[in-house]
XYZ file of C-alpha atoms in Angstrom:
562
model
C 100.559 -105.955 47.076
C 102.323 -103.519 44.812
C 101.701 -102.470 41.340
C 103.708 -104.931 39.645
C 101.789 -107.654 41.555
C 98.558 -105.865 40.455
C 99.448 -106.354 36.845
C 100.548 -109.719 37.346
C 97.317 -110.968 38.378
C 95.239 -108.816 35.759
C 97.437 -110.334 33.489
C 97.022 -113.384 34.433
C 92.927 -113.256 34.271
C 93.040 -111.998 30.715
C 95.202 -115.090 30.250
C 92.864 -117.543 31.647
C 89.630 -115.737 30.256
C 91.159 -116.083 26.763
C 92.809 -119.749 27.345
C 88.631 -120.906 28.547
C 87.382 -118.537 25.554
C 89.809 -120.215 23.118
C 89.661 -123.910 24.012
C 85.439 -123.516 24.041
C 85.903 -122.225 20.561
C 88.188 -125.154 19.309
C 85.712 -127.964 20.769
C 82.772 -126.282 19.093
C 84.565 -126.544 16.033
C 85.766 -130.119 16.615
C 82.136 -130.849 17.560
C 80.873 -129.365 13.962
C 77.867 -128.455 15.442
C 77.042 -131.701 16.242
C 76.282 -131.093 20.308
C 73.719 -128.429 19.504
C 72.236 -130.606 17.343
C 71.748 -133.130 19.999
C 70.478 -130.867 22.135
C 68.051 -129.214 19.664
C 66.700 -133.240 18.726
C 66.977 -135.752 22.097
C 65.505 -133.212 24.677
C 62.143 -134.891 24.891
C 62.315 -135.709 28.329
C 63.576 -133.508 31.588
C 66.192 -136.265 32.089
C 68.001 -136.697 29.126
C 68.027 -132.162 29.140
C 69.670 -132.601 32.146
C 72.089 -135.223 30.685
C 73.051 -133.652 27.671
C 73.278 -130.086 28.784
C 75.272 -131.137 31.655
C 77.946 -132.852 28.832
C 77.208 -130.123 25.963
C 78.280 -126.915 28.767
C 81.261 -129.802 30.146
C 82.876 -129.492 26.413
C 82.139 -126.029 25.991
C 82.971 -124.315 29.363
C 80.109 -122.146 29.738
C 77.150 -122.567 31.186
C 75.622 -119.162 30.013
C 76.907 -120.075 26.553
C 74.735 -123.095 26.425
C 71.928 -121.377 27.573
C 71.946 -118.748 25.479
C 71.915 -121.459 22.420
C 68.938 -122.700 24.203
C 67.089 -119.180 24.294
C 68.025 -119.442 20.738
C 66.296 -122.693 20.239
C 63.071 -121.538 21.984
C 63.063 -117.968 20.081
C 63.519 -119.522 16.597
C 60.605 -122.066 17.648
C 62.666 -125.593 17.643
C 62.551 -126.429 20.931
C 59.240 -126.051 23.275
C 60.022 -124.221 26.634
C 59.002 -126.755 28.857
C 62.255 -128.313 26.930
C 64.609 -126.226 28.097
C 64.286 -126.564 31.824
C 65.795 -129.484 31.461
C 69.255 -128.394 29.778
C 69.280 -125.116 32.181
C 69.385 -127.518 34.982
C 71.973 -129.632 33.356
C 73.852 -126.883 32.042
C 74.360 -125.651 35.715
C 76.142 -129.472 36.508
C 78.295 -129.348 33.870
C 79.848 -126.068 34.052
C 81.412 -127.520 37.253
C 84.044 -129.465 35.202
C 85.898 -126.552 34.844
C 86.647 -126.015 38.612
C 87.586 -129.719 38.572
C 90.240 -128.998 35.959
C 91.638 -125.738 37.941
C 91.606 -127.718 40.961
C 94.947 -129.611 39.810
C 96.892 -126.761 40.552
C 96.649 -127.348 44.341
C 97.988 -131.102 43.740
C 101.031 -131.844 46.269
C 103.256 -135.055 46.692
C 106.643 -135.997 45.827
C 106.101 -139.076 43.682
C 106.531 -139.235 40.348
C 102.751 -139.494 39.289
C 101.452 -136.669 41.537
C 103.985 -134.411 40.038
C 103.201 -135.180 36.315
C 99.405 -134.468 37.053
C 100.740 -131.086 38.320
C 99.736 -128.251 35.421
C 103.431 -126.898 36.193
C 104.671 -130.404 34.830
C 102.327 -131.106 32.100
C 101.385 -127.641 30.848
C 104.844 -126.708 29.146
C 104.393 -129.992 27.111
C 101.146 -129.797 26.016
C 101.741 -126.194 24.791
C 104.997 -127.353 22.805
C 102.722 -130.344 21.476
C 99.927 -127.893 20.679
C 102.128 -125.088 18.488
C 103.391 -128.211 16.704
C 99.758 -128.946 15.671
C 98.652 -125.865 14.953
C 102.306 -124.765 12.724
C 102.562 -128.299 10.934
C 99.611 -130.382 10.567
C 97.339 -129.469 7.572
C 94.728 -131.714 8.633
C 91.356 -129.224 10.093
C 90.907 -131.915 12.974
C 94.443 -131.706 14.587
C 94.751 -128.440 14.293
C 91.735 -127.842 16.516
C 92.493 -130.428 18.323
C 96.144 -128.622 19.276
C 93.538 -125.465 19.163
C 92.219 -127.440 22.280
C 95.641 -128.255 23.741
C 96.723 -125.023 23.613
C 93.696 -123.319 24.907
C 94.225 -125.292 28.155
C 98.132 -124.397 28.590
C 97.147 -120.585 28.560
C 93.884 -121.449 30.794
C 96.552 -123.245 33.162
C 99.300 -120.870 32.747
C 96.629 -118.123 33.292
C 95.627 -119.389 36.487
C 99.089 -120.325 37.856
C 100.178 -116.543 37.266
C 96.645 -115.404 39.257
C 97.875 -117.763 42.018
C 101.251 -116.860 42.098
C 100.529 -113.222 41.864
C 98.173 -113.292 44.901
C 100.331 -114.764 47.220
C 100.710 -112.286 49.418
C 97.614 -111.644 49.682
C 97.240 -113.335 53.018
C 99.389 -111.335 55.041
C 97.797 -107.910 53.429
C 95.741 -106.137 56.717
C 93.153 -104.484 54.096
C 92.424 -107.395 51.574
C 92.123 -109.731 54.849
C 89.294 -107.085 55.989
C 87.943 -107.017 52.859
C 87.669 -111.150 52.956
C 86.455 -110.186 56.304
C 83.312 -108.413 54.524
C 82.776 -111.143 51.989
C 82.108 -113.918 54.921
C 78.883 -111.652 55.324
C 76.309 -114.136 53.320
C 74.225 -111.125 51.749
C 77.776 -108.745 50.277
C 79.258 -112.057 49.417
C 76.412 -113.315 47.385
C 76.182 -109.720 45.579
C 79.980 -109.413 45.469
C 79.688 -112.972 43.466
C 77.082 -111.516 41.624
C 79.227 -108.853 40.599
C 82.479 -110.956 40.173
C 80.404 -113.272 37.552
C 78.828 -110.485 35.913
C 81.911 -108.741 35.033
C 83.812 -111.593 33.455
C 81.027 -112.982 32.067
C 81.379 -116.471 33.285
C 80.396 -118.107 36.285
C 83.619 -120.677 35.463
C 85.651 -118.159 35.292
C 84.279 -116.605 38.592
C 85.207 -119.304 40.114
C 88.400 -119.753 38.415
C 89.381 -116.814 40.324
C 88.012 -117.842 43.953
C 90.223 -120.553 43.510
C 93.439 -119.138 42.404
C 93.086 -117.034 45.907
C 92.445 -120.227 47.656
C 95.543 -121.387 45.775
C 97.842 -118.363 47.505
C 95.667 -118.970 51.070
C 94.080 -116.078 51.041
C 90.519 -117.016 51.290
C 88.489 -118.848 53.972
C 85.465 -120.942 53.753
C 83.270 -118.343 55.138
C 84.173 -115.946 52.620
C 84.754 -118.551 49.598
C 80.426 -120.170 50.321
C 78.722 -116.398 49.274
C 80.974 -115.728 46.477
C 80.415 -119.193 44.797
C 76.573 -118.762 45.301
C 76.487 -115.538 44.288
C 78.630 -115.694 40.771
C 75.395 -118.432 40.041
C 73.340 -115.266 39.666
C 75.869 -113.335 38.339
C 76.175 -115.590 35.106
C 72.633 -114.857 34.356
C 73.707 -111.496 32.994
C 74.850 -112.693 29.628
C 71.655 -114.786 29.455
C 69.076 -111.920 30.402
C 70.968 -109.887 27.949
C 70.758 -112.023 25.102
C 67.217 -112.577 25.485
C 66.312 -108.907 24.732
C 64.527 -108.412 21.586
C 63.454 -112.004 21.749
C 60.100 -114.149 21.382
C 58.096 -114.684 24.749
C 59.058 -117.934 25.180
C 62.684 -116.759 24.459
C 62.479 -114.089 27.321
C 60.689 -117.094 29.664
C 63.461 -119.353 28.958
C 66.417 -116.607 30.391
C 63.919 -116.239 33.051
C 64.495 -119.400 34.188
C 67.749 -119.984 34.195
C 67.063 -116.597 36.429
C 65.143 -118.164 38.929
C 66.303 -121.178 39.048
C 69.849 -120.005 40.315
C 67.741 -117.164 42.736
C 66.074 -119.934 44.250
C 69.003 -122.390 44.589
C 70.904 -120.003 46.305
C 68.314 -118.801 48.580
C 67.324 -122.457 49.816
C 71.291 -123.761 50.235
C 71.796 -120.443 52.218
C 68.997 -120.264 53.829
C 69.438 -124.354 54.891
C 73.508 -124.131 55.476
C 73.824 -120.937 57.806
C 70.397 -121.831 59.656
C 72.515 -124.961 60.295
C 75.474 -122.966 60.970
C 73.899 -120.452 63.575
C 72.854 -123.962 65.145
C 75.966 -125.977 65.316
C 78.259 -123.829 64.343
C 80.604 -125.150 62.111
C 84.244 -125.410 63.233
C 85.774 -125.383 59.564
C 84.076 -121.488 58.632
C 87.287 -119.619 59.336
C 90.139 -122.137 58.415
C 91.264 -121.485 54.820
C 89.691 -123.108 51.935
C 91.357 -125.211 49.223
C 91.098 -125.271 45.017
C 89.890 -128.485 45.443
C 87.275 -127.818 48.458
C 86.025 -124.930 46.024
C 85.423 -127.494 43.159
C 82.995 -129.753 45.779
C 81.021 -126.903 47.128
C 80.682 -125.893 43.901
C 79.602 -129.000 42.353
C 77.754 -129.934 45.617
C 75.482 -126.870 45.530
C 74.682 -126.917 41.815
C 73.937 -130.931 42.213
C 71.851 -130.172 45.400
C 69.804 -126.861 43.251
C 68.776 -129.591 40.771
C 67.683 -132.417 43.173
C 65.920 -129.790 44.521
C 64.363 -128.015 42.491
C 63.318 -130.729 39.637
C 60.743 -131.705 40.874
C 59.136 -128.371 40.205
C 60.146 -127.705 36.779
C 56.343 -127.030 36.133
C 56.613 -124.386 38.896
C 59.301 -122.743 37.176
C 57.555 -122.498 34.000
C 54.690 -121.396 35.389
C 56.262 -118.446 37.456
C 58.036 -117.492 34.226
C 54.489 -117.491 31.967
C 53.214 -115.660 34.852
C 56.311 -113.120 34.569
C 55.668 -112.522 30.751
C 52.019 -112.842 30.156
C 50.817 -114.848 26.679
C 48.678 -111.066 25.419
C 49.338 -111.088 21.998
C 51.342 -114.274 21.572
C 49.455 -115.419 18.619
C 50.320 -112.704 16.930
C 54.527 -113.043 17.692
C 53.752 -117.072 16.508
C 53.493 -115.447 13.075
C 56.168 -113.446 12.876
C 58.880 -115.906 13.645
C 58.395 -118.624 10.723
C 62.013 -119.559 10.214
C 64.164 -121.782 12.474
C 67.326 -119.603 12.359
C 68.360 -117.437 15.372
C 71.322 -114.594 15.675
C 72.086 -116.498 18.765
C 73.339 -119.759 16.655
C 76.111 -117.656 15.726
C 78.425 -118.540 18.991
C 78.415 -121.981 17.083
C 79.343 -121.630 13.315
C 78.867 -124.969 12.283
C 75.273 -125.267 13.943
C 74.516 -122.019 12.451
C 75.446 -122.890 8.850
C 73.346 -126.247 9.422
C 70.624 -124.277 10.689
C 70.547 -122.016 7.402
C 70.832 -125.167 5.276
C 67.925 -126.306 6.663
C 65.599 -123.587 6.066
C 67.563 -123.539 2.399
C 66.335 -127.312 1.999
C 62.298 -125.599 2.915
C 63.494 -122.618 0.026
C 63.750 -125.204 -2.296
C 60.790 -126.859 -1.848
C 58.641 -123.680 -2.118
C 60.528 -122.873 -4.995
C 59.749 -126.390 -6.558
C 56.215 -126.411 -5.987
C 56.210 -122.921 -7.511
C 57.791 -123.931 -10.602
C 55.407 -127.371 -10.701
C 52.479 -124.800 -10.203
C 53.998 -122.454 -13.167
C 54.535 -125.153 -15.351
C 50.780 -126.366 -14.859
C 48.844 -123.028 -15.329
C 50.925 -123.312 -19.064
C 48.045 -125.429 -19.690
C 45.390 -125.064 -17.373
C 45.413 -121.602 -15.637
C 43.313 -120.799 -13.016
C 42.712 -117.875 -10.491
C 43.756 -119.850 -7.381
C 47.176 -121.353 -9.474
C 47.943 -117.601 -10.294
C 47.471 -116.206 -6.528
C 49.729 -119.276 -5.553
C 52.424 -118.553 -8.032
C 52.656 -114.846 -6.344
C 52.127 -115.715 -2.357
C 55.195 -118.349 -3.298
C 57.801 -115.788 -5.286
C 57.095 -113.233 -2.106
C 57.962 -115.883 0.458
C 60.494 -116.895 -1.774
C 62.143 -112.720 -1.478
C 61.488 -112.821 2.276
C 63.541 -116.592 2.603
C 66.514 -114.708 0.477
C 66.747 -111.202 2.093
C 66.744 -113.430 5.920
C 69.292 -115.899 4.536
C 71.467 -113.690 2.479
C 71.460 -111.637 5.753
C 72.426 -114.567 7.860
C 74.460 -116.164 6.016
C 76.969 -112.830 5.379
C 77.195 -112.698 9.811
C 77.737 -116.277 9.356
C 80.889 -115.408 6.611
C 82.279 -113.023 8.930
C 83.030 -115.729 11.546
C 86.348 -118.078 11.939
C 84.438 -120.797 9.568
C 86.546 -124.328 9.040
C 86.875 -125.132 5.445
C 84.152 -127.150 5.331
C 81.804 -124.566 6.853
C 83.035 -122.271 4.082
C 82.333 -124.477 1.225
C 78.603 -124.874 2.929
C 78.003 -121.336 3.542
C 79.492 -120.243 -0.890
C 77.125 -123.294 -2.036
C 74.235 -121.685 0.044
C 75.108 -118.616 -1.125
C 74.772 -119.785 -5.068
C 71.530 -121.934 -4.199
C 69.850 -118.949 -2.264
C 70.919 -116.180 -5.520
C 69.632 -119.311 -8.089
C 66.494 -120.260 -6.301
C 64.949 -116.702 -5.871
C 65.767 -116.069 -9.764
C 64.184 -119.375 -10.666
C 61.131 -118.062 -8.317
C 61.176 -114.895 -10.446
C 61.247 -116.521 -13.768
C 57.974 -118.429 -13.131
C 56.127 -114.785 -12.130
C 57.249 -114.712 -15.704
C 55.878 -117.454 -17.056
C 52.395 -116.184 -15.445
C 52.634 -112.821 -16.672
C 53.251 -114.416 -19.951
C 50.319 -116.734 -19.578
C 48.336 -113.626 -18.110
C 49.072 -112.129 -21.932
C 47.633 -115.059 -24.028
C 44.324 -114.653 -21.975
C 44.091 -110.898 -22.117
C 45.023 -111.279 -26.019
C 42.941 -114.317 -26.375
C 45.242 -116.650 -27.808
C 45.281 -120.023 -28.469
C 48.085 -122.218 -29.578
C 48.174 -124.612 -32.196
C 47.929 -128.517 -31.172
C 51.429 -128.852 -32.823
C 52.904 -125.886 -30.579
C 51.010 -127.488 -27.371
C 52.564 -130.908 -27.754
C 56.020 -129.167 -28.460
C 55.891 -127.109 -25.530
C 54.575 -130.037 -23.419
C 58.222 -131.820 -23.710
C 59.882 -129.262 -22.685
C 57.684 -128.724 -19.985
C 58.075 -132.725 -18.595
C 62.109 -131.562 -19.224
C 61.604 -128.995 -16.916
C 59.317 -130.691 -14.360
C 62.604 -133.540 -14.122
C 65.112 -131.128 -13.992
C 63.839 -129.148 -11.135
C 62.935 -132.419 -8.925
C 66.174 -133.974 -9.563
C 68.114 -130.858 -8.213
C 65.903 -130.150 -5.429
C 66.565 -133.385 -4.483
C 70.735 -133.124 -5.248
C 70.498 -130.353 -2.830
C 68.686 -131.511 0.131
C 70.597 -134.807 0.181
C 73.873 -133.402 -0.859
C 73.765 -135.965 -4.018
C 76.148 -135.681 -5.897
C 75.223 -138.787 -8.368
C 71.656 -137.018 -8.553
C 73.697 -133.747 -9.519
C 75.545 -134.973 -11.781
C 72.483 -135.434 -13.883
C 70.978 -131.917 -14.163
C 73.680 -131.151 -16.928
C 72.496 -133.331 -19.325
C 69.165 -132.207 -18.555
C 70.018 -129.067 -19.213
C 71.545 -129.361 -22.497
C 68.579 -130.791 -23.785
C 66.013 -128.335 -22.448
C 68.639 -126.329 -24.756
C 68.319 -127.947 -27.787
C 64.403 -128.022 -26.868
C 64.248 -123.942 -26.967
C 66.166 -123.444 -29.963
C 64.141 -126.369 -31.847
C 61.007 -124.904 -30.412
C 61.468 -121.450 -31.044
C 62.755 -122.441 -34.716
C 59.393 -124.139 -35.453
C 57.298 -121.246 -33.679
C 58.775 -118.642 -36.247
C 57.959 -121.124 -39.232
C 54.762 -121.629 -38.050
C 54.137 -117.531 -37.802
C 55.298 -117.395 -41.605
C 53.072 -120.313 -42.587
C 50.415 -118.220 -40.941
C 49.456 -121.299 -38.757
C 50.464 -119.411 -36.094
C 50.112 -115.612 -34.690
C 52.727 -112.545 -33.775
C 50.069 -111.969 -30.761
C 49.948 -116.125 -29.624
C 54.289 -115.756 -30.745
C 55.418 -113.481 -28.113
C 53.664 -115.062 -24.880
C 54.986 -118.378 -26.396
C 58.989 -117.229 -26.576
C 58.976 -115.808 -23.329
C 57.464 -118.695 -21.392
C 60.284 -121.455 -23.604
C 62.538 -118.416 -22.501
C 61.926 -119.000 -18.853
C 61.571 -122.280 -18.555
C 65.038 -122.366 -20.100
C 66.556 -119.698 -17.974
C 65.388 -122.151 -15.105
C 67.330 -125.317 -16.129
C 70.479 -122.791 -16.528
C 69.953 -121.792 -12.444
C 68.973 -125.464 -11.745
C 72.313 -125.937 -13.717
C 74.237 -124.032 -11.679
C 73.166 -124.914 -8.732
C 74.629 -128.483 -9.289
C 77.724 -127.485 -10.685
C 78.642 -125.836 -7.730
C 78.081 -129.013 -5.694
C 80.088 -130.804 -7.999
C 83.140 -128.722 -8.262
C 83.062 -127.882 -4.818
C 83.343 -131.611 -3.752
C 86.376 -131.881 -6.466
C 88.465 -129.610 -4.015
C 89.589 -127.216 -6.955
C 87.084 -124.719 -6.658
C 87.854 -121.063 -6.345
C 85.616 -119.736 -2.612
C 85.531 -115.966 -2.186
C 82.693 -115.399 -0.578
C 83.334 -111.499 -0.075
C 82.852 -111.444 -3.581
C 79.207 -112.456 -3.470
């Protein structure tokens, strides 16, 4: 094998590491987050894990990627750990798919229909379909659906150059030895290990098993270690990803650990006791692309048959691996349902951070409810309220803001963006409308220190507005959680009277002072809490305008601006 060859085939990985890498990405955004958030909500039994994390990891190619959404899940405290076992197991099925797809490459026959299911035949049309997509369609869907076409002609083109470049491989003295080494169950396994580790994929691991089955270079002896061990070897990503995680988090990457350890130490331990017994003829004959995609589906189906029924084992040996010490303490510190790890799916990420939003806003609207209350009957509890609220309310921004600016820096659709600039503009407005009611407290705060009273007349006034304001900030909470934009379209007018209500108001306060019904010292409190509540109907205001002109498709989104 000379250099040229060498590059050939190095070439030819990157190709098919990027064509998997790329077509995952396209489904995910064809999916909009919606297979996450299947997982996240119909995992309530082991079965239906299994089920959907075998078709979730089928769409996007990666095993380890759905599992690391999963240690996700359990770190941010939406899905319970005994959960996840389920979607491990499932993930482990579907990740299979892929081998099924490579195996085409190995297709003979001479009739018409073998040859078009050939990737030779089919792949140069599908990547002349695809760049058509992509360069003329301006609909989002197409073009990641030609994302997806074209994804699979590198993948396929990727592998056929692997193949192609390996060829020779058979007749090579040294790499024969070295296949030679690999039929040894214990360096295969690791050398699988290894393989999987490196690349970052067990798919892809596999991927290349098979494009040296493809150039009949590999036997069965050597192909059965390096297909158990790249199992293990896909763990790294998992393990990795897990660091600086919750307990449960850590748990959950520990089994997905375990449960691969433990299905490849009962099929070897059952398949080469049988061998040293019988003997199996086929060990040394050359292995096919397609023989690879059974034994690899085979083994993974036979792990979770085997293995299911002790789910509760694995949970317990991973409890018993990270001990609960202190646990109670971690509950606290993770109170919001977002995760770093939600971030290999944009969509589901951006729906993740409107959701804790949508829990922002309600804090926010009970803290304006309890600010507009304590106008008129203040108490020490309301008061303590008012200030727990606005510093929840600065801890939801700075962890959203945060989120949401890793969430910007991703390949977002347009839809996506338009989420992510109205959360943006919600977030900013609800933490100022949080701020302005720690105004209207301090404000209230000054009337009893100064021992004020207002006049009947300037209670009654002030108790419109304050009905005005109580509307205003239920009927855009509500806009914003349902994505309303009838209800939004009625904030405006809301607004514009709360307006006219602060001018009016403030007009009659200052004739009052003069007339001497009223004080300077029962004034100033007065203004600033008709101040605030009218600075909150302009951010409830805004808040809805943004919906409603970024619906009309003429808004203006530069979110590096914010």
């Amino acid at each position: 094998m000379d250099i040229f060859s060498i590059i050939s085939m190095l070439g030819g990985i990157a190709l098919f590491l990027y064509g998997m890498r790329f077509m995952g990405e396209q489904l995910e955004k064809l999916s909009g987050g919606k297979l996450e958030y299947i997982l996240e909500k119909m995992t309530d039994k082991t079965y239906k894990g299994i089920l959907l994390g075998a078709v979730v990891t089928a769409v996007v190619q990666s095993s380890s990627a759905v599992t690391v959404m999963v240690v996700g899940f359990v770190n941010s405290g939406i899905m319970q750990l005994s959960r996840a076992i389920g979607v491990i197991m499932g993930a482990n099925i579907g990740t299979t798919v892929t081998a099924w797809i490579l195996s085409l490459t190995q297709i003979s026959g001479d009739s018409i229909f073998i040859t078009l299911l050939k990737p030779s035949s089919f792949s140069p049309v599908i990547a002349i379909v695809s760049v058509f997509m992509l360069l003329l369609s301006k609909n989002e869907k197409r073009k990641n659906i030609g994302g997806i076409l074209m994804g699979f002609s590198v993948l396929m083109m990727g592998m056929t150059i692997m193949s192609d470049s390996m060829s020779g491989l058979a007749e090579n003295e040294n790499f024969t030895s070295l296949m030679l080494t690999f039929s040894n169950p214990v360096i295969g396994i690791i050398a699988g290990t290894l393989l999987a580790a490196v690349v970052q994929s067990s798919s892809a691991a596999v991927g290349i098993v098979q494009a040296l089955a493809i150039s009949g270079s590999i036997s069965f002896s050597a192909a059965l270690p390096l297909i158990l061990g790249q199992n293990i070897g896909s763990c790294v990503p998992v393990l990795i990803s897990s660091v600086g995680t919750s307990k449960n988090a850590k748990r959950t990457s520990l089994i997905y650990l375990y449960f691969n350890i433990i299905g490849v130490i009962v099929t070897g331990v059952l398949f080469y006791g049988a061998e040293s017994i019988f003997g199996f003829d086929f060990m040394d004959n050359t292995i096919s692309s397609i023989q690879i995609a059974v034994v690899n589906t085979a083994f993974k189906i036979f792990s979770t048959i085997v293995l299911l029924p002790f789910s509760k084992q694995l949970e317990f040996l991973a409890v018993k691996s990270i001990r609960d010490k202190g646990d109670e303490k971690e509950k606290k510190s993770q109170p919001l349902l977002i995760d770093e790890r939600f971030l290999k799916s944009p969509a589901y990420a951006v729906e993740k951070c409107r959701e804790v939003t949508k829990n922002m806003a309600d804090l926010v609207e009970d803290t304006v409810l309890c600010a507009l209350s304590i106008i008129k009957n203040y108490t020490d509890e309301k008061a303590e309220l008012i200030m727990n609220n606005e510093k929840k309310t600065d801890k939801y921004e700075e962890l959203l803001e945060t989120y949401l600016i890793k969430i910007s820096s991703l390949d977002l659709s347009d839809g996506d963006s338009k989420n992510v600039f109205l959360l943006h503009h919600a977030i900013e407005n609800l933490e100022k409308i949080g701020d302005y009611c720690e105004d209207i407290l301090k404000a209230r705060k000054s009337m009893n220190k100064n021992k004020a009273n207002l006049s009947d007349r300037a209670k009654y006034e002030l108790s419109v507005m304050i009905a005005a304001a109580t509307k205003i900030i239920s009927v855009t909470n509500e806009a914003f959680k349902l994505n309303d934009l009838d209800k939004a379209r009625k904030v405006e007018p809301l607004e514009d009277v709360i307006d006219k209500l602060k001018r009016e108001l403030k007009l009659r306060h200052m004739e009052r002072i003069d007339e001497g019904e009223c004080t300077v010292e029962q004034g100033l409190p007065y203004l600033d809490i008709v101040s605030s509540i009218e600075h909150i109907a302009d951010h409830c205001s805004d808040i809805a305008l943004t919906m409603i002109e970024l619906n009309s498709g003429d808004y203006n989104i530069n979110i590096s601006a914010k």
